[in-house]
mmCIF file of C-alpha atoms and ligand atoms in Angstrom:
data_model
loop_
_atom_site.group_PDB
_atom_site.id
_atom_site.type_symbol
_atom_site.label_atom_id
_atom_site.label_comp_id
_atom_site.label_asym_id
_atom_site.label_seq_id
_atom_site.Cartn_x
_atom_site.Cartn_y
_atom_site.Cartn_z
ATOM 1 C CA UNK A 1 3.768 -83.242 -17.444
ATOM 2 C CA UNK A 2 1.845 -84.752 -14.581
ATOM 3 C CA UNK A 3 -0.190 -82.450 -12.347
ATOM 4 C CA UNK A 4 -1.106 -84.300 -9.010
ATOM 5 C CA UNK A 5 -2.785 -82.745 -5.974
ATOM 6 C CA UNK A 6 -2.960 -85.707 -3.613
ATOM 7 C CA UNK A 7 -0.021 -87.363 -1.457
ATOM 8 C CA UNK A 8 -0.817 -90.582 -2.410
ATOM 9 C CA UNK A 9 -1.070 -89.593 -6.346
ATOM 10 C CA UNK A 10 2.589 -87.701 -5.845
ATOM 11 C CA UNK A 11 4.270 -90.746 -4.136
ATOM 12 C CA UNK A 12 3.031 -93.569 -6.901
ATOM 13 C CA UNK A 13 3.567 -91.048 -9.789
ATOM 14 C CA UNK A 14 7.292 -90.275 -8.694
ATOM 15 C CA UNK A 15 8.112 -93.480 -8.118
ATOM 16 C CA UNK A 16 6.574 -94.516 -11.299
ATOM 17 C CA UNK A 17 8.907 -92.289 -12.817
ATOM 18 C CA UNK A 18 11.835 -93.443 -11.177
ATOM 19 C CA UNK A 19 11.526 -97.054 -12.133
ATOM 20 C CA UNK A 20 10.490 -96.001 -15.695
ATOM 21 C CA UNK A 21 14.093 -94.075 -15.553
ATOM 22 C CA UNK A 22 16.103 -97.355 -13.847
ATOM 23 C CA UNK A 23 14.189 -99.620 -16.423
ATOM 24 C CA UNK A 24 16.171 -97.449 -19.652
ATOM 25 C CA UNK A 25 19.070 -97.127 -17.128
ATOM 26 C CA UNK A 26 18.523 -93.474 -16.979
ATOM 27 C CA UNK A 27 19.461 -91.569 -14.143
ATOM 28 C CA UNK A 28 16.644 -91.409 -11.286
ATOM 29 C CA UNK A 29 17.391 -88.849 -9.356
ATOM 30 C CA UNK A 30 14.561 -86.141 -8.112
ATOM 31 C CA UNK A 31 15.284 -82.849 -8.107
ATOM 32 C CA UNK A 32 12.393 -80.462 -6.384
ATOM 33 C CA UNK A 33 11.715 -76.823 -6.386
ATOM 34 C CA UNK A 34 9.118 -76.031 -3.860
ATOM 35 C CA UNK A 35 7.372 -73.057 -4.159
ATOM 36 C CA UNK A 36 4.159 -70.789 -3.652
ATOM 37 C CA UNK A 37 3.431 -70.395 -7.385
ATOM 38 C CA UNK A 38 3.117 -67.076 -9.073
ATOM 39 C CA UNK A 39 5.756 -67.909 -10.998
ATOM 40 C CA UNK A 40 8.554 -65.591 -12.269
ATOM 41 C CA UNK A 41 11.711 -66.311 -14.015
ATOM 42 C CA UNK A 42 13.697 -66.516 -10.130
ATOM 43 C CA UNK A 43 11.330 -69.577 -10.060
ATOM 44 C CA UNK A 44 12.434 -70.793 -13.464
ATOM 45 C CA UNK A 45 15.876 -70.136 -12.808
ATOM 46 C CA UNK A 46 15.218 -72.398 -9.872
ATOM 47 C CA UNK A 47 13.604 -75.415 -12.461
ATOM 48 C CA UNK A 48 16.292 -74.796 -14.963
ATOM 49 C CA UNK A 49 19.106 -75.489 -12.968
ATOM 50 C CA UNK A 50 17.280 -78.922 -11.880
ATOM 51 C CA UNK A 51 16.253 -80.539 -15.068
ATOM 52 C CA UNK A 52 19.603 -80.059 -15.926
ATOM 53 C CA UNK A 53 21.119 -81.865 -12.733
ATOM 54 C CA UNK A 54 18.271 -84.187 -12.199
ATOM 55 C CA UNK A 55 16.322 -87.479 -13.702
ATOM 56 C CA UNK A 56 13.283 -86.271 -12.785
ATOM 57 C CA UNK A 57 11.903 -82.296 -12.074
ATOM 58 C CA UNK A 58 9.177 -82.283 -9.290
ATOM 59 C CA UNK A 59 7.530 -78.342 -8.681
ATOM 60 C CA UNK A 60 5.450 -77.812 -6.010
ATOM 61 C CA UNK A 61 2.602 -74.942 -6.015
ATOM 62 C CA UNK A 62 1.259 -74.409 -2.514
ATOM 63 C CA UNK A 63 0.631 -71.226 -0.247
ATOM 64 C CA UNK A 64 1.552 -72.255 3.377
ATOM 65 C CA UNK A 65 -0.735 -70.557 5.473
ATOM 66 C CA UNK A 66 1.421 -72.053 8.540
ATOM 67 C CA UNK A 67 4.119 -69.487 7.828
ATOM 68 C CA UNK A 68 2.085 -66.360 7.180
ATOM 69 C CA UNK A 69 1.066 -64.332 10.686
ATOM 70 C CA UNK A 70 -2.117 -63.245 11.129
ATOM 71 C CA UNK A 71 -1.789 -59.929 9.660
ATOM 72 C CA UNK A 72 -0.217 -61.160 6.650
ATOM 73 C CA UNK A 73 -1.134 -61.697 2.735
ATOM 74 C CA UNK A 74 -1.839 -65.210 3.142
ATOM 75 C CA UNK A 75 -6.057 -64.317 1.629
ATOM 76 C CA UNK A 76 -4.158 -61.931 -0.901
ATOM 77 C CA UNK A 77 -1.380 -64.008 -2.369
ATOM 78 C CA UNK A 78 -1.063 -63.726 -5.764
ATOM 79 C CA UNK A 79 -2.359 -66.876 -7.551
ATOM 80 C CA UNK A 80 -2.276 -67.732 -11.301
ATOM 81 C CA UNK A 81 -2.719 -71.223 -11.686
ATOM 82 C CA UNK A 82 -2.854 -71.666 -15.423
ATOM 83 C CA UNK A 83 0.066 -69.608 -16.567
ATOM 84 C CA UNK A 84 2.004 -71.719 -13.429
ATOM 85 C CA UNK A 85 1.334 -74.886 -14.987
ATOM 86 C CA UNK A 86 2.561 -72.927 -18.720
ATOM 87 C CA UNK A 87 5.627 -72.189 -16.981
ATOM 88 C CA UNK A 88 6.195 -75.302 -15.306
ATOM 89 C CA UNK A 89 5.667 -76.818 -18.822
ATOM 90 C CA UNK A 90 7.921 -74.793 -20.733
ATOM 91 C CA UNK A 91 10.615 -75.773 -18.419
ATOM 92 C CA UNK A 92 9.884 -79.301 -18.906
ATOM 93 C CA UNK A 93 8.893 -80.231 -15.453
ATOM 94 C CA UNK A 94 8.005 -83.782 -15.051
ATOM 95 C CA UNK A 95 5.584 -83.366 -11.867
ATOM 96 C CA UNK A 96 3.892 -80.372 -10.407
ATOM 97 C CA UNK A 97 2.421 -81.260 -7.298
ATOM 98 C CA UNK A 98 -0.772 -78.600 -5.908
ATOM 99 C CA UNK A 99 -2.173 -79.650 -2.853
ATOM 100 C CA UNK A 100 -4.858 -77.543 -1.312
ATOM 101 C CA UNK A 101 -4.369 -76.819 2.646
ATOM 102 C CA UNK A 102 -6.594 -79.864 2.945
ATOM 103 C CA UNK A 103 -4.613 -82.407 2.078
ATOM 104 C CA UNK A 104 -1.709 -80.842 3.786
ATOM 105 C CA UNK A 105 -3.247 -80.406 6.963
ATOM 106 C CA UNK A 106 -6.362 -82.624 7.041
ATOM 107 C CA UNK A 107 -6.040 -82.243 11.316
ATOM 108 C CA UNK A 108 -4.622 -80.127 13.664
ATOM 109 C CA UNK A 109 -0.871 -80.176 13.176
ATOM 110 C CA UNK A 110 0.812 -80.804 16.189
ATOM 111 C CA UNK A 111 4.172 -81.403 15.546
ATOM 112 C CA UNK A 112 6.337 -78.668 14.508
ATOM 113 C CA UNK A 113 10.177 -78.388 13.271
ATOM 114 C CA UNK A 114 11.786 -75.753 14.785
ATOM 115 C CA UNK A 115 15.432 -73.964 14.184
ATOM 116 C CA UNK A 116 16.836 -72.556 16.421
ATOM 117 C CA UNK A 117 19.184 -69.331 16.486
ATOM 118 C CA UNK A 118 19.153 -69.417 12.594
ATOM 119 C CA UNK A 119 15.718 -68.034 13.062
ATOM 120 C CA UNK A 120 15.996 -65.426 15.892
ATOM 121 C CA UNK A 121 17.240 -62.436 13.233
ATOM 122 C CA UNK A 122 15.804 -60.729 10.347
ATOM 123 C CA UNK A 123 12.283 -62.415 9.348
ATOM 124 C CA UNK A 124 12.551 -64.367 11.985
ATOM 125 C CA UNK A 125 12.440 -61.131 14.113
ATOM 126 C CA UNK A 126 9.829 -59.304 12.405
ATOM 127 C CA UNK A 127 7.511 -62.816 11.531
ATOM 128 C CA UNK A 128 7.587 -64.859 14.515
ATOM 129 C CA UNK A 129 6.683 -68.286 13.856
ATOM 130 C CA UNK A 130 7.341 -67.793 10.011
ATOM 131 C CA UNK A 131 10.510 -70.553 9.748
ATOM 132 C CA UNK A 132 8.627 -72.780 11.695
ATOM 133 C CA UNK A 133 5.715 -72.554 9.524
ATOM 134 C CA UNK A 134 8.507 -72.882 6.594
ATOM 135 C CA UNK A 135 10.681 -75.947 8.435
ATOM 136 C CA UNK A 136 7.415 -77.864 9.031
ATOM 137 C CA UNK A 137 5.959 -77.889 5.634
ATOM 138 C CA UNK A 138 9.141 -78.035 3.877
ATOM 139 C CA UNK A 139 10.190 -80.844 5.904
ATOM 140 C CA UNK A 140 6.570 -82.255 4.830
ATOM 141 C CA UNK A 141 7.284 -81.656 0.928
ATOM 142 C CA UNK A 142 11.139 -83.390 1.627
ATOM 143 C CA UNK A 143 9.222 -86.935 3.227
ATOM 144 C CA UNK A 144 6.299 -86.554 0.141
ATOM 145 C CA UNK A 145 8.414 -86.551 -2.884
ATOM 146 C CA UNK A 146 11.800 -87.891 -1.083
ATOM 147 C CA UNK A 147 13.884 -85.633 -3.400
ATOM 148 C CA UNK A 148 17.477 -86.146 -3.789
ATOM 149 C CA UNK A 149 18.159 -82.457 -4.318
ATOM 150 C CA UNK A 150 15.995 -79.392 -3.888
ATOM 151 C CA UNK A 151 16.438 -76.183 -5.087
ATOM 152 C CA UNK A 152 16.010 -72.855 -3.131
ATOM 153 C CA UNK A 153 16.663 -69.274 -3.985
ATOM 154 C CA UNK A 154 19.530 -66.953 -2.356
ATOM 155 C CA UNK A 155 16.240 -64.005 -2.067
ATOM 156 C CA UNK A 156 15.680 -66.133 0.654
ATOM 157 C CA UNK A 157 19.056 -66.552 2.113
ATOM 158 C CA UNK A 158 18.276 -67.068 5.411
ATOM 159 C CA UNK A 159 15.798 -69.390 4.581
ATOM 160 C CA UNK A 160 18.578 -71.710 2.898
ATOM 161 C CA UNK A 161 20.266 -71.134 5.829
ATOM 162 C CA UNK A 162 17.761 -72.789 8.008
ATOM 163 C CA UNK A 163 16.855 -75.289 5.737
ATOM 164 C CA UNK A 164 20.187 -76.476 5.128
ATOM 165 C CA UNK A 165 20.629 -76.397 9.270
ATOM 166 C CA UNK A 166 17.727 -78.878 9.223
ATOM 167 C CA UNK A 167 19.233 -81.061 6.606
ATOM 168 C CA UNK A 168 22.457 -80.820 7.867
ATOM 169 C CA UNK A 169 20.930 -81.708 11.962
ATOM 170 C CA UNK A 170 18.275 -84.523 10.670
ATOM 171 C CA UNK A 171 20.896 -86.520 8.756
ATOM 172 C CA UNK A 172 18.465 -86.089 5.535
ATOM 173 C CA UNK A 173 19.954 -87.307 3.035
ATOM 174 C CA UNK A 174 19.329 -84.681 0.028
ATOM 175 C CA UNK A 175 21.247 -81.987 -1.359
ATOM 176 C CA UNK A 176 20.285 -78.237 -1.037
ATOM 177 C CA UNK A 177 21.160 -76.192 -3.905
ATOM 178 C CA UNK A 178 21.550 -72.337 -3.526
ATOM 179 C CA UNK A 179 20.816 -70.680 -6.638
ATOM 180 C CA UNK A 180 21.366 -67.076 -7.185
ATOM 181 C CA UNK A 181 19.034 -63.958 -6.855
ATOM 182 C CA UNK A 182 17.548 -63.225 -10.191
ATOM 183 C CA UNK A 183 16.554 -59.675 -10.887
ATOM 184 C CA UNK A 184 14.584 -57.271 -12.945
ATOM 185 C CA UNK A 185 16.804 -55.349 -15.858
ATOM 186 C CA UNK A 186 16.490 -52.530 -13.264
ATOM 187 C CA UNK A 187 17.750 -54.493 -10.375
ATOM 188 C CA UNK A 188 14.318 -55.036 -8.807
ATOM 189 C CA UNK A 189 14.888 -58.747 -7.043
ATOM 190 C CA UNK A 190 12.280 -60.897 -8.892
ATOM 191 C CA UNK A 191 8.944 -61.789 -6.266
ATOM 192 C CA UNK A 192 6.033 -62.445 -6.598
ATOM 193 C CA UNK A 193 4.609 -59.812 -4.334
ATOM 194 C CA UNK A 194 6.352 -57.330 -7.155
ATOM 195 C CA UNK A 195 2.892 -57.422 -8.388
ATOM 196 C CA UNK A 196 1.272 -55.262 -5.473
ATOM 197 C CA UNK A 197 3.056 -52.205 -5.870
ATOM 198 C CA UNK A 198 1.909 -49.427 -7.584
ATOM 199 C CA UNK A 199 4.072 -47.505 -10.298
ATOM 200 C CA UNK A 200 5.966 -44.985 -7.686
ATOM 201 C CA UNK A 201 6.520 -47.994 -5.284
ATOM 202 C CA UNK A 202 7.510 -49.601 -8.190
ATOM 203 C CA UNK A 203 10.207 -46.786 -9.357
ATOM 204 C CA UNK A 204 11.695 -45.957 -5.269
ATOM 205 C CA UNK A 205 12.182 -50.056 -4.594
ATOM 206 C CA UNK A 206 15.337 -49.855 -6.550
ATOM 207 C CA UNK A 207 16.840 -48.157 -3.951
ATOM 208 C CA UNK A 208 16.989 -51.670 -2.157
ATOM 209 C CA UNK A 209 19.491 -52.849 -5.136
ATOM 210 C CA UNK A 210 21.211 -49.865 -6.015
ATOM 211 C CA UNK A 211 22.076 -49.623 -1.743
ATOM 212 C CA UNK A 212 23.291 -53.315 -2.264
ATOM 213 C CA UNK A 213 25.161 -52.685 -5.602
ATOM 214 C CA UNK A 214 26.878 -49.439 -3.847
ATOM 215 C CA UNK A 215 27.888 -51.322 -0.802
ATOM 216 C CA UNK A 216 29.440 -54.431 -3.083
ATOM 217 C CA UNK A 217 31.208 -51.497 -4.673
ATOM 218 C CA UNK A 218 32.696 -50.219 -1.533
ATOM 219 C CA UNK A 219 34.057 -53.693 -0.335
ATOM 220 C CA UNK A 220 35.444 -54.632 -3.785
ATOM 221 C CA UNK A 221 37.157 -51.528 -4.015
ATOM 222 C CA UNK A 222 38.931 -52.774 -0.747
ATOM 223 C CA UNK A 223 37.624 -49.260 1.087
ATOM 224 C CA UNK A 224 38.610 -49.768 4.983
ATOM 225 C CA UNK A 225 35.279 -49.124 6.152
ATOM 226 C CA UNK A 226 33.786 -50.712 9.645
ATOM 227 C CA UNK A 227 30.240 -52.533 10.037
ATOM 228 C CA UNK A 228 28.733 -49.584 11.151
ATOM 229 C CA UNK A 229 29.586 -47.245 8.562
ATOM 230 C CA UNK A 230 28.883 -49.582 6.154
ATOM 231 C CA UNK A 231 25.488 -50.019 7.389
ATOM 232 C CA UNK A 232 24.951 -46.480 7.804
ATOM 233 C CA UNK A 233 25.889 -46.042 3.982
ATOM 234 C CA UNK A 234 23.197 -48.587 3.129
ATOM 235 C CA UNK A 235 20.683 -46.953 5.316
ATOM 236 C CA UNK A 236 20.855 -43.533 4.118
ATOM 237 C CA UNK A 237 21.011 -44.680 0.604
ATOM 238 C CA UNK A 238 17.673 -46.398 1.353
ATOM 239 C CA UNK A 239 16.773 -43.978 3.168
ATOM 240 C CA UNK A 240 16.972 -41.160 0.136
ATOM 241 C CA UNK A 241 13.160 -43.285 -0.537
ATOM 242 C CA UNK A 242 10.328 -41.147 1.063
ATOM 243 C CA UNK A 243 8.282 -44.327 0.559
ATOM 244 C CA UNK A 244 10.953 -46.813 2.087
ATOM 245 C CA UNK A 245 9.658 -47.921 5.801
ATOM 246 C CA UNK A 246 12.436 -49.765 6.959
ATOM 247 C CA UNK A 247 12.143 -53.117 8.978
ATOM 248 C CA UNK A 248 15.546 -53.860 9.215
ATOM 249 C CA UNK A 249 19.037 -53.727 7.240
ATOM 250 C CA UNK A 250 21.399 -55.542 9.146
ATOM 251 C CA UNK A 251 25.326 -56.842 8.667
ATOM 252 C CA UNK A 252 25.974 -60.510 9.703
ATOM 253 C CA UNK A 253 28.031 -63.507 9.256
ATOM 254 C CA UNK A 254 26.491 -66.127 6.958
ATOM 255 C CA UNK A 255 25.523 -68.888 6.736
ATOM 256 C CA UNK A 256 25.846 -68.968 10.616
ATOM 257 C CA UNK A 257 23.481 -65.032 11.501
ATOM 258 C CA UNK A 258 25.583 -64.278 14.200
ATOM 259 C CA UNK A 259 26.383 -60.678 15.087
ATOM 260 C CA UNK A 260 29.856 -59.283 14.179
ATOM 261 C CA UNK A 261 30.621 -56.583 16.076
ATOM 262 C CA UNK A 262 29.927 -53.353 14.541
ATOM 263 C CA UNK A 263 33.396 -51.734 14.719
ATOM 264 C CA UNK A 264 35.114 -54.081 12.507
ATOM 265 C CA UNK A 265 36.433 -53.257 9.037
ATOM 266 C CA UNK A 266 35.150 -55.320 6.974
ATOM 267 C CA UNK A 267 37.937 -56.554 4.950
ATOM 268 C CA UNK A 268 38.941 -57.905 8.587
ATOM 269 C CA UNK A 269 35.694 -59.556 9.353
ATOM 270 C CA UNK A 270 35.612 -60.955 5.965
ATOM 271 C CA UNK A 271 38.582 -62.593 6.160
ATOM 272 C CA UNK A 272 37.549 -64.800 9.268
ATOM 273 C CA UNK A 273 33.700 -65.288 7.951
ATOM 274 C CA UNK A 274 31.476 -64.691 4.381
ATOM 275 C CA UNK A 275 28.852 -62.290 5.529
ATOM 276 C CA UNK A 276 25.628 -60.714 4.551
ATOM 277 C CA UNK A 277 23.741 -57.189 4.388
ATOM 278 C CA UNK A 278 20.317 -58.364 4.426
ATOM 279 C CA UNK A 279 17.467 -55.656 3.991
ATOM 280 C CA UNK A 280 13.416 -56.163 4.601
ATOM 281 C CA UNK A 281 11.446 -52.817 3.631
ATOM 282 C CA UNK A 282 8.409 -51.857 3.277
ATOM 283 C CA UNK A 283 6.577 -49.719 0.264
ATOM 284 C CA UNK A 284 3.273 -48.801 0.926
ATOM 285 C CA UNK A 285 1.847 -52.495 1.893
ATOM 286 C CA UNK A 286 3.982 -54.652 0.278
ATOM 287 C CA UNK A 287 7.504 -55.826 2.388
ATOM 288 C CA UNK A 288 10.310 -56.447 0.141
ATOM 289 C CA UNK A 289 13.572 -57.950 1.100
ATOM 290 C CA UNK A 290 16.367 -58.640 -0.687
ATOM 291 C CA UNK A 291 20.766 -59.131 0.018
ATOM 292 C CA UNK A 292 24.016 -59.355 -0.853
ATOM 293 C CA UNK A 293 26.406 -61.858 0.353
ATOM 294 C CA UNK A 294 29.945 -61.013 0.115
ATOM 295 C CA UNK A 295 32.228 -64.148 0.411
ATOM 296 C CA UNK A 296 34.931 -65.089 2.894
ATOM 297 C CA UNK A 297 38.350 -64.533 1.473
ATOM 298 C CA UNK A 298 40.891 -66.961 1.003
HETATM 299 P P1 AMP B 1 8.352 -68.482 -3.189
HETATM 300 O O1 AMP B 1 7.392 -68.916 -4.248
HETATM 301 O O2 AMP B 1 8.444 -67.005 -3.021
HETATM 302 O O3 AMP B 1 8.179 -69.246 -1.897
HETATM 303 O O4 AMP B 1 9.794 -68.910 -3.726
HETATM 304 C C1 AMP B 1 10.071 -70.234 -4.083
HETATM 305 C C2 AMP B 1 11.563 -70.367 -4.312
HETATM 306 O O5 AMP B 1 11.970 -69.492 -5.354
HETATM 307 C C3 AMP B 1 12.377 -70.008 -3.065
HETATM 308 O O6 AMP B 1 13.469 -70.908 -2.943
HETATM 309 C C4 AMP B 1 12.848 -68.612 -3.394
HETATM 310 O O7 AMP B 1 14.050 -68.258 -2.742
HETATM 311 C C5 AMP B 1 13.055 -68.709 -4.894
HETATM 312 N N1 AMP B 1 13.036 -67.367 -5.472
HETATM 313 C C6 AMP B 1 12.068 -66.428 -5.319
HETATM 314 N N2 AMP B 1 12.439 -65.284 -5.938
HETATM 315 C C7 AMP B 1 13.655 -65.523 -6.483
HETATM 316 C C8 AMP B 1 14.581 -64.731 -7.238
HETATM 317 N N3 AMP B 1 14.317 -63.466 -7.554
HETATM 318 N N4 AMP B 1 15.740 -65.304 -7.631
HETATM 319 C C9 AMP B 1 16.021 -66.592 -7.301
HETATM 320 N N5 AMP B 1 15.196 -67.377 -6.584
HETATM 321 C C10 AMP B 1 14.040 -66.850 -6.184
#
């Protein structure tokens, strides 16, 4: 395993790589899995899934302080270098590419990519300029190692949303793969910001699945229950936390974020449109999100 932390030394080693592959006419493809490091087995999930699909595995390690607000944990993110590069071993990644902000941003950035609508809800709500800051660098990552599919967890659903929006409206020509959430045995989603809460935190986040797991009951059990009360079921049930400070639970379509209007059943709505109940809460410091999707019937 190669571990590069210029641009220069990722381009020449990938495309090393790729004409070693053509040379034993091997497949070539790249598959990359960008992400902030401190990783967990959502991350490895994330590799898995590639170095099974893929030539060639490229991970990237590096905390984006373009999408963290001012008042965020960009100085406090959890870092862990050496058991990263364990991890990314283990899993048999080829590349692992950790650039300092340096090298990513030697100047003043002054271009940005921006999405639209995708990015008015949710985070985008409650971290403004957050999916720019993610659009900009991931589009970065996409023209460094010139993947031909990336990886990117459903935790972050409405980042895959965005990024396959930008995909989809730049005519790139990769393939975004949505993998699923992978949890604790509890039901805790797996982040790396798991690490900052204390043991009481710890034990009250579960309302955040167990309010996702009861709702996913109520629509498989075909209940004819509107938007509203749906949402009002999730919010009480996370509300039953004294700790839970809630920064929004909301009921949309997906992949598209639009509003559906609150009276609907939701059998109804989700036989016109897939949808999802997507939750951002905080414990103590630390903000947690975390969702369901239901899908569209047939
Ligand atoms: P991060 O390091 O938090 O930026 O995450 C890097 C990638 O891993 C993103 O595509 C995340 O959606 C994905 N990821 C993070 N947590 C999980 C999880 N629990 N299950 C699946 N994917 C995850």
């Amino acid at each position: 395993m190669e571990v590069i932390h210029t641009i220069e030394g990722l381009r020449s080693t990938v495309s090393g790589l790729k004409a070693d592959k053509r040379s034993r006419n091997q497949t070539d493809t790249v598959g990359f899995v960008p992400t902030m490091g401190y990783l967990h087995e959502g991350h490895m999930s994330l590799m898995e899934k590639a170095r099974v699909q893929c030539g060639i595995v490229v991970l990237s390690i590096f905390v984006n302080p373009l999408q963290f607000g001012p008042n965020e944990d960009l100085a406090s993110y959890p870092r862990d270098e050496q058991r990263d590069l364990k991890i990314a071993e283990q899993m048999k990644v080829d590349v692992v590419f950790m650039p300092n902000a340096q090298e990513m941003y030697p100047q003043k950035i002054r271009t940005t990519v921006s999405v639209s609508e995708l990015t008015e809800r949710l985070c985008g709500a409650s971290r403004p300029d957050h999916f720019d800051g993610v659009a900009t660098v991931v589009m970065k990552l996409f023209h460094i190692v010139n993947p031909d599919r990336v990886y990117f967890g459903l935790k972050d659903a409405q980042q895959v949303a965005v990024i396959q929006q930008m995909i989809y409206d730049l005519n790139m020509n990769i393939e975004l793969i949505a993998c699923p959430i992978l949890r604790e045995a509890d039901g805790l989603a797996m982040s790396s910001r798991n690490v900052y809460l204390s043991d009481e935190e710890r034990k009250q986040a579960l309302v955040l699945s167990q309010a996702l797991q009861n709702a996913e009951r109520e629509v498989t059990d075909q209940t004819d229950i509107s938007i509203a009360q749906l949402h009002e079921q999730v919010r009480s049930d996370i509300q039953s936390s004294d700790l839970a400070k809630v920064d929004y639970i909301e009921i949309l379509s997906y992949p598209s974020l639009e509003i559906i209007d609150s009276s609907t059943f939701i059998q109804d709505a989700l036989s016109r449109n897939s949808m999802i109940i997507a939750l951002a809460v905080k414990f103590g410091k630390t903000r947690l999100i975390d969702n369901l999707i239901l899908a569209q019937h047939s």
